[in-house]
Structures are given as structure tokens and as C-alpha cells.
PDB file of C-alpha atoms in Angstrom:
ATOM      1  CA  MET Z1323      -6.055 -20.321  22.108  1.00 65.00           C
ATOM      2  CA  ILE Z1324      -6.152 -18.571  18.710  1.00 74.00           C
ATOM      3  CA  ILE Z1325      -5.219 -14.890  18.796  1.00 86.00           C
ATOM      4  CA  ILE Z1326      -6.986 -12.804  16.154  1.00 95.00           C
ATOM      5  CA  LYS Z1327      -4.627 -10.216  14.706  1.00 97.00           C
ATOM      6  CA  ASN Z1328      -5.541  -6.586  14.043  1.00 98.00           C
ATOM      7  CA  ILE Z1329      -4.947  -4.977  10.631  1.00 98.00           C
ATOM      8  CA  GLY Z1330      -5.004  -1.190  10.527  1.00 98.00           C
ATOM      9  CA  ILE Z1331      -6.259   0.440   7.320  1.00 98.00           C
ATOM     10  CA  ILE Z1332      -5.499   4.120   6.820  1.00 98.00           C
ATOM     11  CA  ILE Z1333      -8.644   6.121   6.058  1.00 98.00           C
ATOM     12  CA  ARG Z1334      -8.563   9.594   4.530  1.00 96.00           C
ATOM     13  CA  ASN Z1335     -10.621  12.763   4.216  1.00 93.00           C
ATOM     14  CA  PHE Z1336     -12.524  13.260   0.974  1.00 88.00           C
ATOM     15  CA  GLU Z1337     -15.461  15.250  -0.335  1.00 86.00           C
ATOM     16  CA  GLU Z1338     -18.336  14.252  -2.612  1.00 83.00           C
ATOM     17  CA  ASN Z1339     -21.356  16.388  -3.559  1.00 88.00           C
ATOM     18  CA  ASN Z1340     -20.247  19.103  -1.120  1.00 91.00           C
ATOM     19  CA  LYS Z1341     -20.256  16.636   1.756  1.00 91.00           C
ATOM     20  CA  LYS Z1342     -17.140  15.651   3.692  1.00 91.00           C
ATOM     21  CA  PHE Z1343     -16.310  12.061   4.606  1.00 90.00           C
ATOM     22  CA  ILE Z1344     -13.538  10.012   6.164  1.00 92.00           C
ATOM     23  CA  GLY Z1345     -12.952   6.573   4.709  1.00 93.00           C
ATOM     24  CA  THR Z1346     -11.540   4.561   1.835  1.00 92.00           C
ATOM     25  CA  ARG Z1347     -12.833   2.468  -1.037  1.00 89.00           C
ATOM     26  CA  GLU Z1348     -15.163  -0.320   0.064  1.00 94.00           C
ATOM     27  CA  ASP Z1349     -13.271  -2.934  -1.951  1.00 96.00           C
ATOM     28  CA  LEU Z1350     -10.174  -2.469   0.200  1.00 96.00           C
ATOM     29  CA  PHE Z1351     -12.037  -3.483   3.349  1.00 96.00           C
ATOM     30  CA  LYS Z1352     -13.996  -6.226   1.546  1.00 97.00           C
ATOM     31  CA  SER Z1353     -10.750  -7.771   0.273  1.00 97.00           C
ATOM     32  CA  PHE Z1354      -9.822  -8.613   3.863  1.00 97.00           C
ATOM     33  CA  TYR Z1355     -13.235  -9.787   5.117  1.00 96.00           C
ATOM     34  CA  LYS Z1356     -12.334 -13.368   4.167  1.00 95.00           C
ATOM     35  CA  TYR Z1357      -9.327 -13.379   6.507  1.00 97.00           C
ATOM     36  CA  ASP Z1358      -9.687 -14.112  10.197  1.00 96.00           C
ATOM     37  CA  VAL Z1359      -8.474 -10.671  11.286  1.00 98.00           C
ATOM     38  CA  ASN Z1360      -9.933  -7.547  12.855  1.00 98.00           C
ATOM     39  CA  LEU Z1361      -9.918  -4.456  10.635  1.00 98.00           C
ATOM     40  CA  VAL Z1362      -9.234  -1.093  12.279  1.00 98.00           C
ATOM     41  CA  GLY Z1363      -9.815   2.200  10.467  1.00 97.00           C
ATOM     42  CA  ILE Z1364      -7.102   4.755  11.270  1.00 98.00           C
ATOM     43  CA  PRO Z1365      -7.836   8.388  10.232  1.00 97.00           C
ATOM     44  CA  ILE Z1366      -4.600   9.818   8.834  1.00 97.00           C
ATOM     45  CA  SER Z1367      -5.792  13.394   9.418  1.00 96.00           C
ATOM     46  CA  ASN Z1368      -5.789  12.833  13.183  1.00 96.00           C
ATOM     47  CA  ASP Z1369      -3.091  14.038  15.564  1.00 96.00           C
ATOM     48  CA  PHE Z1370      -0.098  11.738  15.123  1.00 98.00           C
ATOM     49  CA  TYR Z1371      -0.110  10.789  18.804  1.00 96.00           C
ATOM     50  CA  LYS Z1372      -3.631   9.383  18.334  1.00 97.00           C
ATOM     51  CA  ILE Z1373      -2.609   7.691  15.076  1.00 98.00           C
ATOM     52  CA  LYS Z1374       0.281   6.055  16.898  1.00 98.00           C
ATOM     53  CA  GLU Z1375      -2.056   4.769  19.629  1.00 97.00           C
ATOM     54  CA  LEU Z1376      -4.159   2.967  17.021  1.00 98.00           C
ATOM     55  CA  VAL Z1377      -1.095   1.705  15.138  1.00 98.00           C
ATOM     56  CA  ASP Z1378       0.313   0.235  18.357  1.00 98.00           C
ATOM     57  CA  PHE Z1379      -2.954  -1.695  18.730  1.00 97.00           C
ATOM     58  CA  CYS Z1380      -2.414  -3.289  15.301  1.00 98.00           C
ATOM     59  CA  ASP Z1381      -0.184  -6.094  14.041  1.00 98.00           C
ATOM     60  CA  GLY Z1382       0.025  -4.866  10.460  1.00 98.00           C
ATOM     61  CA  ILE Z1383      -0.844  -1.700   8.542  1.00 98.00           C
ATOM     62  CA  ILE Z1384      -2.238  -1.013   5.066  1.00 98.00           C
ATOM     63  CA  LEU Z1385      -1.430   2.441   3.706  1.00 98.00           C
ATOM     64  CA  SER Z1386      -4.379   3.142   1.416  1.00 97.00           C
ATOM     65  CA  GLY Z1387      -4.643   5.267  -1.707  1.00 94.00           C
ATOM     66  CA  GLY Z1388      -5.689   8.894  -1.819  1.00 93.00           C
ATOM     67  CA  ASP Z1389      -5.210  12.243  -3.544  1.00 91.00           C
ATOM     68  CA  ALA Z1390      -2.778  14.204  -1.367  1.00 92.00           C
ATOM     69  CA  PHE Z1391       0.009  13.636   1.145  1.00 95.00           C
ATOM     70  CA  LEU Z1392      -0.228  14.853   4.714  1.00 96.00           C
ATOM     71  CA  GLU Z1393       2.667  15.345   7.105  1.00 97.00           C
ATOM     72  CA  GLN Z1394       1.235  12.438   9.101  1.00 98.00           C
ATOM     73  CA  ASP Z1395       1.805  10.096   6.132  1.00 98.00           C
ATOM     74  CA  PHE Z1396       5.560  10.481   6.412  1.00 97.00           C
ATOM     75  CA  LEU Z1397       5.604  10.404  10.213  1.00 98.00           C
ATOM     76  CA  LEU Z1398       3.677   7.161   9.994  1.00 98.00           C
ATOM     77  CA  VAL Z1399       6.002   5.628   7.387  1.00 98.00           C
ATOM     78  CA  GLU Z1400       8.991   6.470   9.573  1.00 98.00           C
ATOM     79  CA  TYR Z1401       7.317   4.926  12.636  1.00 98.00           C
ATOM     80  CA  LEU Z1402       6.300   1.747  10.796  1.00 98.00           C
ATOM     81  CA  TYR Z1403       9.760   1.322   9.311  1.00 98.00           C
ATOM     82  CA  LYS Z1404      11.623   2.021  12.557  1.00 98.00           C
ATOM     83  CA  ASN Z1405       9.454  -0.416  14.516  1.00 98.00           C
ATOM     84  CA  ASP Z1406       9.405  -3.065  11.767  1.00 98.00           C
ATOM     85  CA  ILE Z1407       5.618  -3.240  11.644  1.00 98.00           C
ATOM     86  CA  PRO Z1408       4.393  -5.229   8.593  1.00 98.00           C
ATOM     87  CA  THR Z1409       3.315  -2.602   6.071  1.00 98.00           C
ATOM     88  CA  LEU Z1410       1.556  -2.837   2.711  1.00 98.00           C
ATOM     89  CA  GLY Z1411       1.311   0.410   0.749  1.00 98.00           C
ATOM     90  CA  ILE Z1412      -1.196   0.918  -2.063  1.00 98.00           C
ATOM     91  CA  CYS Z1413      -1.005   3.751  -4.630  1.00 97.00           C
ATOM     92  CA  LEU Z1414      -0.537   6.937  -2.528  1.00 97.00           C
ATOM     93  CA  GLY Z1415       0.491   4.624   0.303  1.00 98.00           C
ATOM     94  CA  MET Z1416       3.311   3.246  -1.829  1.00 98.00           C
ATOM     95  CA  GLN Z1417       4.281   6.749  -2.903  1.00 97.00           C
ATOM     96  CA  SER Z1418       4.488   7.906   0.729  1.00 97.00           C
ATOM     97  CA  MET Z1419       6.845   4.996   1.461  1.00 98.00           C
ATOM     98  CA  ALA Z1420       9.015   5.726  -1.572  1.00 97.00           C
ATOM     99  CA  LYS Z1421       9.019   9.499  -1.138  1.00 96.00           C
ATOM    100  CA  HIS Z1422       9.997   9.263   2.529  1.00 96.00           C
ATOM    101  CA  PHE Z1423      13.208   7.547   1.432  1.00 95.00           C
ATOM    102  CA  SER Z1424      14.029  10.077  -1.279  1.00 93.00           C
ATOM    103  CA  ASN Z1425      15.080  13.673  -1.678  1.00 80.00           C
ATOM    104  CA  MET Z1426      12.939  14.287  -4.771  1.00 83.00           C
ATOM    105  CA  ASP Z1427       9.285  15.130  -5.388  1.00 85.00           C
ATOM    106  CA  GLU Z1428       6.940  13.085  -7.510  1.00 90.00           C
ATOM    107  CA  ILE Z1429       6.036  14.226 -11.038  1.00 92.00           C
ATOM    108  CA  ALA Z1430       2.654  14.569 -12.734  1.00 91.00           C
ATOM    109  CA  ILE Z1431       1.799  11.989 -15.400  1.00 94.00           C
ATOM    110  CA  LYS Z1432      -1.276  11.515 -17.589  1.00 87.00           C
ATOM    111  CA  ASN Z1433      -1.091   8.084 -19.165  1.00 91.00           C
ATOM    112  CA  HIS Z1434      -1.511   6.017 -15.982  1.00 95.00           C
ATOM    113  CA  LEU Z1435      -4.963   7.255 -14.962  1.00 93.00           C
ATOM    114  CA  SER Z1436      -7.710   4.942 -16.192  1.00 96.00           C
ATOM    115  CA  ASN Z1437     -10.971   3.401 -14.991  1.00 93.00           C
ATOM    116  CA  LYS Z1438     -10.384   0.229 -17.005  1.00 96.00           C
ATOM    117  CA  LEU Z1439     -10.056  -3.003 -15.072  1.00 96.00           C
ATOM    118  CA  TYR Z1440      -6.631  -3.775 -16.582  1.00 97.00           C
ATOM    119  CA  VAL Z1441      -4.456  -1.055 -18.076  1.00 97.00           C
ATOM    120  CA  HIS Z1442      -0.798  -2.036 -18.568  1.00 97.00           C
ATOM    121  CA  TYR Z1443       1.899  -4.544 -17.724  1.00 98.00           C
ATOM    122  CA  ILE Z1444       4.628  -4.224 -15.127  1.00 98.00           C
ATOM    123  CA  ASN Z1445       8.028  -5.883 -15.092  1.00 98.00           C
ATOM    124  CA  ILE Z1446       8.999  -7.399 -11.735  1.00 98.00           C
ATOM    125  CA  LYS Z1447      12.626  -7.889 -10.758  1.00 98.00           C
ATOM    126  CA  LYS Z1448      13.440 -11.535 -10.173  1.00 98.00           C
ATOM    127  CA  ASP Z1449      15.546 -10.854  -7.070  1.00 97.00           C
ATOM    128  CA  SER Z1450      12.685  -9.044  -5.321  1.00 98.00           C
ATOM    129  CA  LEU Z1451      10.279 -10.109  -2.595  1.00 98.00           C
ATOM    130  CA  LEU Z1452       7.428  -9.166  -4.924  1.00 98.00           C
ATOM    131  CA  TYR Z1453       8.614 -11.737  -7.460  1.00 98.00           C
ATOM    132  CA  LYS Z1454       8.890 -14.348  -4.715  1.00 98.00           C
ATOM    133  CA  ILE Z1455       5.294 -13.632  -3.720  1.00 98.00           C
ATOM    134  CA  LEU Z1456       3.712 -13.440  -7.183  1.00 98.00           C
ATOM    135  CA  GLY Z1457       5.898 -15.969  -8.995  1.00 98.00           C
ATOM    136  CA  ASN Z1458       5.870 -14.017 -12.256  1.00 98.00           C
ATOM    137  CA  ASN Z1459       8.118 -11.320 -13.691  1.00 98.00           C
ATOM    138  CA  ARG Z1460       5.424  -9.689 -15.828  1.00 98.00           C
ATOM    139  CA  ILE Z1461       1.797  -9.138 -14.866  1.00 98.00           C
ATOM    140  CA  LEU Z1462      -1.140  -7.019 -16.036  1.00 98.00           C
ATOM    141  CA  ILE Z1463      -2.490  -4.446 -13.566  1.00 98.00           C
ATOM    142  CA  ASN Z1464      -4.924  -1.567 -13.218  1.00 98.00           C
ATOM    143  CA  SER Z1465      -3.719   2.043 -12.925  1.00 97.00           C
ATOM    144  CA  ARG Z1466      -5.412   5.009 -11.240  1.00 96.00           C
ATOM    145  CA  HIS Z1467      -2.608   7.416 -10.361  1.00 96.00           C
ATOM    146  CA  LYS Z1468      -1.856  10.933 -11.616  1.00 93.00           C
ATOM    147  CA  SER Z1469       1.714  11.208 -10.335  1.00 96.00           C
ATOM    148  CA  ALA Z1470       4.835   9.069 -10.234  1.00 95.00           C
ATOM    149  CA  ILE Z1471       7.827   8.683  -7.955  1.00 95.00           C
ATOM    150  CA  ILE Z1472      11.061   9.174  -9.898  1.00 93.00           C
ATOM    151  CA  HIS Z1473      13.583   8.251  -7.198  1.00 95.00           C
ATOM    152  CA  THR Z1474      13.722   6.383  -3.902  1.00 97.00           C
ATOM    153  CA  ASN Z1475      16.348   4.763  -1.710  1.00 97.00           C
ATOM    154  CA  LEU Z1476      14.068   1.779  -1.175  1.00 98.00           C
ATOM    155  CA  ASN Z1477      14.529  -1.180  -3.504  1.00 98.00           C
ATOM    156  CA  ILE Z1478      12.540  -0.726  -6.705  1.00 98.00           C
ATOM    157  CA  SER Z1479      10.941  -4.093  -7.401  1.00 98.00           C
ATOM    158  CA  ALA Z1480       8.742  -3.320 -10.426  1.00 98.00           C
ATOM    159  CA  LEU Z1481       8.585  -0.873 -13.330  1.00 98.00           C
ATOM    160  CA  SER Z1482       6.045  -0.263 -16.071  1.00 98.00           C
ATOM    161  CA  ASP Z1483       7.106  -0.503 -19.706  1.00 97.00           C
ATOM    162  CA  ASP Z1484       7.539   3.299 -19.706  1.00 96.00           C
ATOM    163  CA  ASP Z1485       9.770   3.090 -16.595  1.00 96.00           C
ATOM    164  CA  VAL Z1486       7.329   4.367 -13.990  1.00 97.00           C
ATOM    165  CA  ILE Z1487       8.084   2.927 -10.529  1.00 98.00           C
ATOM    166  CA  GLU Z1488       5.305   0.428  -9.746  1.00 98.00           C
ATOM    167  CA  ALA Z1489       6.554  -1.254  -6.572  1.00 98.00           C
ATOM    168  CA  VAL Z1490       9.090  -0.646  -3.801  1.00 98.00           C
ATOM    169  CA  GLU Z1491      10.251  -2.748  -0.875  1.00 98.00           C
ATOM    170  CA  ASP Z1492      12.817  -3.365   1.824  1.00 98.00           C
ATOM    171  CA  SER Z1493      13.417  -7.097   2.090  1.00 94.00           C
ATOM    172  CA  LYS Z1494      15.333  -6.669   5.364  1.00 96.00           C
ATOM    173  CA  LYS Z1495      12.077  -5.862   7.140  1.00 98.00           C
ATOM    174  CA  LYS Z1496       9.358  -8.347   8.123  1.00 98.00           C
ATOM    175  CA  PHE Z1497       7.180  -6.927   5.348  1.00 98.00           C
ATOM    176  CA  PHE Z1498       7.664  -3.430   3.953  1.00 98.00           C
ATOM    177  CA  LEU Z1499       6.285  -3.374   0.423  1.00 98.00           C
ATOM    178  CA  GLY Z1500       4.291  -0.901  -1.612  1.00 98.00           C
ATOM    179  CA  VAL Z1501       2.534  -1.227  -4.974  1.00 98.00           C
ATOM    180  CA  GLU Z1502       1.371   1.604  -7.220  1.00 98.00           C
ATOM    181  CA  TRP Z1503      -1.697  -0.227  -8.526  1.00 98.00           C
ATOM    182  CA  HIS Z1504      -4.888  -1.196  -6.684  1.00 98.00           C
ATOM    183  CA  PRO Z1505      -4.848  -4.968  -6.068  1.00 98.00           C
ATOM    184  CA  GLU Z1506      -8.005  -4.661  -3.958  1.00 98.00           C
ATOM    185  CA  SER Z1507      -9.925  -3.880  -7.176  1.00 97.00           C
ATOM    186  CA  LEU Z1508      -8.623  -6.946  -9.027  1.00 97.00           C
ATOM    187  CA  ASP Z1509     -10.089 -10.317  -8.147  1.00 91.00           C
ATOM    188  CA  ASP Z1510      -7.197 -12.304  -9.605  1.00 97.00           C
ATOM    189  CA  GLU Z1511      -4.506 -14.755  -8.535  1.00 98.00           C
ATOM    190  CA  TYR Z1512      -1.889 -12.064  -7.948  1.00 98.00           C
ATOM    191  CA  THR Z1513      -4.077 -10.088  -5.555  1.00 98.00           C
ATOM    192  CA  LYS Z1514      -4.744 -13.303  -3.640  1.00 98.00           C
ATOM    193  CA  LYS Z1515      -1.049 -14.169  -3.476  1.00 98.00           C
ATOM    194  CA  LEU Z1516      -0.093 -10.660  -2.291  1.00 98.00           C
ATOM    195  CA  PHE Z1517      -2.771 -10.386   0.387  1.00 98.00           C
ATOM    196  CA  ASP Z1518      -2.303 -13.991   1.539  1.00 98.00           C
ATOM    197  CA  TYR Z1519       1.425 -13.412   1.979  1.00 98.00           C
ATOM    198  CA  PHE Z1520       0.882 -10.183   3.918  1.00 98.00           C
ATOM    199  CA  ILE Z1521      -1.643 -11.824   6.254  1.00 98.00           C
ATOM    200  CA  ASN Z1522       0.629 -14.851   6.752  1.00 98.00           C
ATOM    201  CA  VAL Z1523       3.483 -12.561   7.773  1.00 98.00           C
ATOM    202  CA  VAL Z1524       1.235 -10.719  10.244  1.00 98.00           C
ATOM    203  CA  ASN Z1525       0.009 -14.020  11.703  1.00 97.00           C
ATOM    204  CA  SER Z1526       3.547 -15.359  12.098  1.00 95.00           C
ATOM    205  CA  TYR Z1527       4.515 -12.801  14.755  1.00 91.00           C
TER     206      TYR Z1527
END
């Protein structure tokens, strides 16, 4: 009997045209439609007890992008890390992972916010899990963030040419990795390798 695994995707509050919504970018969900998994939306603005109930129903979690941290972001990162739940952080999701393991705030930056499909290169450390997954030490990515993490006690696995932290990880965990860019918006080989690896880890437990 095949057991279909559940992937939780964090969804956030946002406002457009004076209307309030809870959700995330469509391409994040669509990126995982091709996998034989159930997708579960988890509102991060909810009471953490209710967030935890949904997380416990899932086999892996994707920390999505967004504009602002909530206290629940860091409670969730701590819970995921402590319980070794496979976790993939994207943009703000990566920053919440990195910031939780740091004693410093992020800084504002201007040159990493762009709507272009590809924006700049990153340099990936060869001893990192990210390098093992992608098989390349330098790749071209998109960039849609207005702030940057300047310190973390997690392993830094990738930097931009101007030394902005672009990926963090803890290789001692089943899968605890965050990327600053938005792989869900790039239909390329590296997105496929990253998402395939994450799903394979989830399916192996």
C-alpha cells in the first residue's frame, strides 16, 4: 500500500486593492502539483497551537516567502528544527530559519529586488548539502528580497558575489535548508533538483 505524504505550505496574510487575503504565490503550489503528495495550506497568522496541529499532520514543511516576520515564524522554526521535520525555506522562510539561529537583525538592501527572471549568480560551497543537490558551485537565480541576513549560526551554503547570504542549512538534520531566491518561479534544472531532493527525503521516512 502506497502512503501519500503531506507537505505543509505556510500561507500568509496580505492585502491587495484594499482587500485582505491569506495565501501565497500560485507558482509555489503549482511547482508541487506534479509530485504525488497532498498539499496543506498552513496560515502562519493562526494561534501557534493550531499551527502545530497542522504541522503534526504533515511530513514536510515549506516556509514560503512574505514581507514581514511574525512571532509564529520563529516558534515554528524552533519546532521544526527540534522535531527534525524536513523543512525547505524560501526567501522570508529562509530568513526566519537563519535569524532564529542568530543574535542579529537583518539589514535593508536595494540591489536584490528585481522582477527579472534571472538577476545574479550565487556561489555555492562545495562541502554543502546544496552543492550535493545541485551539482554546481555557481548558478544564476532570481532575486526579490529587500533585506538580507548578515549573521547566522546555521551553515551558510551560498553567497552572492556581493556577499549576501543566499542559502543556509544544517546537514545534521534530515533536511533543513533555506534559499533566499524563489526556485518556484524558475522552471530550470536546479529547481527540479532541489524540489525532487526535498520530496525524496520526505518520502523516505
